[in-house]
Amino acid sequence: MSKSATVSGIVAKRLLLPGTAVCNALGTRNNSGDYSHLVHMPVNSLIWTVAGVIAMAFLV
């Protein structure tokens, strides 16, 4: 079975990149028995919330 890249998959990878980078730096991987999702969620939330606030500050 061949892997095909979809637009949604590419966009999702880019949006989740900060959390993935932090997990890789901490040495946690996306295993089912791992708690890496507890690192992904706060990191991605923090990064994208700050980016949104900064973007809105420049737009308003």
mmCIF file of N, CA, C and O in Angstrom, residues 6-38:
data_model
loop_
_atom_site.group_PDB
_atom_site.id
_atom_site.type_symbol
_atom_site.label_atom_id
_atom_site.label_comp_id
_atom_site.label_asym_id
_atom_site.label_seq_id
_atom_site.Cartn_x
_atom_site.Cartn_y
_atom_site.Cartn_z
ATOM 1 N N THR A 6 -2.035 13.889 1.673
ATOM 2 C CA THR A 6 -3.223 14.687 1.417
ATOM 3 C C THR A 6 -2.976 16.103 1.907
ATOM 4 O O THR A 6 -2.070 16.353 2.702
ATOM 5 N N VAL A 7 -3.785 17.012 1.446
ATOM 6 C CA VAL A 7 -3.645 18.408 1.856
ATOM 7 C C VAL A 7 -3.869 18.525 3.358
ATOM 8 O O VAL A 7 -3.122 19.206 4.062
ATOM 9 N N SER A 8 -4.886 17.836 3.869
ATOM 10 C CA SER A 8 -5.165 17.921 5.306
ATOM 11 C C SER A 8 -4.030 17.317 6.126
ATOM 12 O O SER A 8 -3.703 17.815 7.206
ATOM 13 N N GLY A 9 -3.411 16.268 5.634
ATOM 14 C CA GLY A 9 -2.286 15.670 6.339
ATOM 15 C C GLY A 9 -1.082 16.590 6.382
ATOM 16 O O GLY A 9 -0.392 16.688 7.399
ATOM 17 N N ILE A 10 -0.837 17.270 5.287
ATOM 18 C CA ILE A 10 0.281 18.209 5.222
ATOM 19 C C ILE A 10 0.042 19.397 6.149
ATOM 20 O O ILE A 10 0.938 19.814 6.886
ATOM 21 N N VAL A 11 -1.178 19.932 6.146
ATOM 22 C CA VAL A 11 -1.510 21.068 7.013
ATOM 23 C C VAL A 11 -1.429 20.652 8.470
ATOM 24 O O VAL A 11 -0.883 21.380 9.313
ATOM 25 N N ALA A 12 -1.935 19.472 8.805
ATOM 26 C CA ALA A 12 -1.901 18.995 10.191
ATOM 27 C C ALA A 12 -0.465 18.819 10.672
ATOM 28 O O ALA A 12 -0.146 19.182 11.813
ATOM 29 N N LYS A 13 0.403 18.283 9.827
ATOM 30 C CA LYS A 13 1.803 18.122 10.225
ATOM 31 C C LYS A 13 2.448 19.465 10.533
ATOM 32 O O LYS A 13 3.218 19.593 11.476
ATOM 33 N N ARG A 14 2.133 20.462 9.724
ATOM 34 C CA ARG A 14 2.718 21.794 9.943
ATOM 35 C C ARG A 14 2.193 22.432 11.226
ATOM 36 O O ARG A 14 2.938 23.068 11.957
ATOM 37 N N LEU A 15 0.911 22.249 11.515
ATOM 38 C CA LEU A 15 0.332 22.841 12.721
ATOM 39 C C LEU A 15 0.799 22.137 13.991
ATOM 40 O O LEU A 15 0.874 22.755 15.051
ATOM 41 N N LEU A 16 1.104 20.869 13.900
ATOM 42 C CA LEU A 16 1.538 20.108 15.066
ATOM 43 C C LEU A 16 3.056 20.076 15.221
ATOM 44 O O LEU A 16 3.573 19.451 16.141
ATOM 45 N N LEU A 17 3.761 20.763 14.351
ATOM 46 C CA LEU A 17 5.222 20.749 14.362
ATOM 47 C C LEU A 17 5.840 21.235 15.681
ATOM 48 O O LEU A 17 6.780 20.607 16.165
ATOM 49 N N PRO A 18 5.353 22.312 16.321
ATOM 50 C CA PRO A 18 5.976 22.733 17.581
ATOM 51 C C PRO A 18 5.911 21.651 18.662
ATOM 52 O O PRO A 18 6.900 21.389 19.346
ATOM 53 N N GLY A 19 4.764 21.022 18.815
ATOM 54 C CA GLY A 19 4.629 19.966 19.814
ATOM 55 C C GLY A 19 5.494 18.761 19.498
ATOM 56 O O GLY A 19 6.083 18.148 20.388
ATOM 57 N N THR A 20 5.597 18.422 18.229
ATOM 58 C CA THR A 20 6.430 17.298 17.815
ATOM 59 C C THR A 20 7.899 17.586 18.089
ATOM 60 O O THR A 20 8.633 16.716 18.558
ATOM 61 N N ALA A 21 8.326 18.816 17.823
ATOM 62 C CA ALA A 21 9.724 19.183 18.066
ATOM 63 C C ALA A 21 10.059 19.108 19.551
ATOM 64 O O ALA A 21 11.126 18.611 19.925
ATOM 65 N N VAL A 22 9.147 19.571 20.403
ATOM 66 C CA VAL A 22 9.386 19.513 21.846
ATOM 67 C C VAL A 22 9.407 18.065 22.325
ATOM 68 O O VAL A 22 10.255 17.683 23.130
ATOM 69 N N CYS A 23 8.488 17.243 21.825
ATOM 70 C CA CYS A 23 8.474 15.826 22.200
ATOM 71 C C CYS A 23 9.756 15.126 21.772
ATOM 72 O O CYS A 23 10.303 14.316 22.519
ATOM 73 N N ASN A 24 10.228 15.433 20.586
ATOM 74 C CA ASN A 24 11.485 14.837 20.126
ATOM 75 C C ASN A 24 12.652 15.295 20.984
ATOM 76 O O ASN A 24 13.551 14.517 21.284
ATOM 77 N N ALA A 25 12.648 16.559 21.403
ATOM 78 C CA ALA A 25 13.720 17.074 22.251
ATOM 79 C C ALA A 25 13.700 16.429 23.635
ATOM 80 O O ALA A 25 14.749 16.202 24.236
ATOM 81 N N LEU A 26 12.498 16.123 24.126
ATOM 82 C CA LEU A 26 12.370 15.483 25.435
ATOM 83 C C LEU A 26 12.581 13.974 25.365
ATOM 84 O O LEU A 26 12.686 13.318 26.395
ATOM 85 N N GLY A 27 12.586 13.431 24.180
ATOM 86 C CA GLY A 27 12.809 12.009 24.012
ATOM 87 C C GLY A 27 11.550 11.174 24.061
ATOM 88 O O GLY A 27 11.616 9.957 24.172
ATOM 89 N N THR A 28 10.372 11.805 24.009
ATOM 90 C CA THR A 28 9.128 11.045 23.979
ATOM 91 C C THR A 28 8.697 10.881 22.534
ATOM 92 O O THR A 28 8.861 11.768 21.704
ATOM 93 N N ARG A 29 8.137 9.759 22.234
ATOM 94 C CA ARG A 29 7.670 9.474 20.882
ATOM 95 C C ARG A 29 6.172 9.259 20.915
ATOM 96 O O ARG A 29 5.563 9.160 21.964
ATOM 97 N N ASN A 30 5.549 9.154 19.765
ATOM 98 C CA ASN A 30 4.101 8.963 19.679
ATOM 99 C C ASN A 30 3.739 7.485 19.773
ATOM 100 O O ASN A 30 3.154 6.914 18.869
ATOM 101 N N ASN A 31 4.086 6.860 20.857
ATOM 102 C CA ASN A 31 3.717 5.472 21.085
ATOM 103 C C ASN A 31 2.408 5.433 21.855
ATOM 104 O O ASN A 31 2.070 6.350 22.594
ATOM 105 N N SER A 32 1.679 4.326 21.735
ATOM 106 C CA SER A 32 0.383 4.236 22.406
ATOM 107 C C SER A 32 0.543 4.199 23.921
ATOM 108 O O SER A 32 -0.318 4.663 24.645
ATOM 109 N N GLY A 33 1.636 3.657 24.434
ATOM 110 C CA GLY A 33 1.848 3.597 25.873
ATOM 111 C C GLY A 33 2.556 4.823 26.419
ATOM 112 O O GLY A 33 2.903 4.880 27.592
ATOM 113 N N ASP A 34 2.760 5.800 25.581
ATOM 114 C CA ASP A 34 3.517 6.990 25.934
ATOM 115 C C ASP A 34 2.565 8.133 26.272
ATOM 116 O O ASP A 34 1.420 8.144 25.864
ATOM 117 N N TYR A 35 3.037 9.096 27.018
ATOM 118 C CA TYR A 35 2.222 10.255 27.364
ATOM 119 C C TYR A 35 2.630 11.492 26.575
ATOM 120 O O TYR A 35 2.505 12.609 27.047
ATOM 121 N N SER A 36 3.105 11.300 25.367
ATOM 122 C CA SER A 36 3.559 12.434 24.564
ATOM 123 C C SER A 36 2.415 13.373 24.205
ATOM 124 O O SER A 36 2.636 14.560 23.996
ATOM 125 N N HIS A 37 1.177 12.859 24.169
ATOM 126 C CA HIS A 37 0.044 13.733 23.859
ATOM 127 C C HIS A 37 -0.168 14.768 24.955
ATOM 128 O O HIS A 37 -0.718 15.830 24.707
ATOM 129 N N LEU A 38 0.304 14.478 26.180
ATOM 130 C CA LEU A 38 0.208 15.456 27.261
ATOM 131 C C LEU A 38 1.222 16.585 27.094
ATOM 132 O O LEU A 38 1.089 17.631 27.732
#
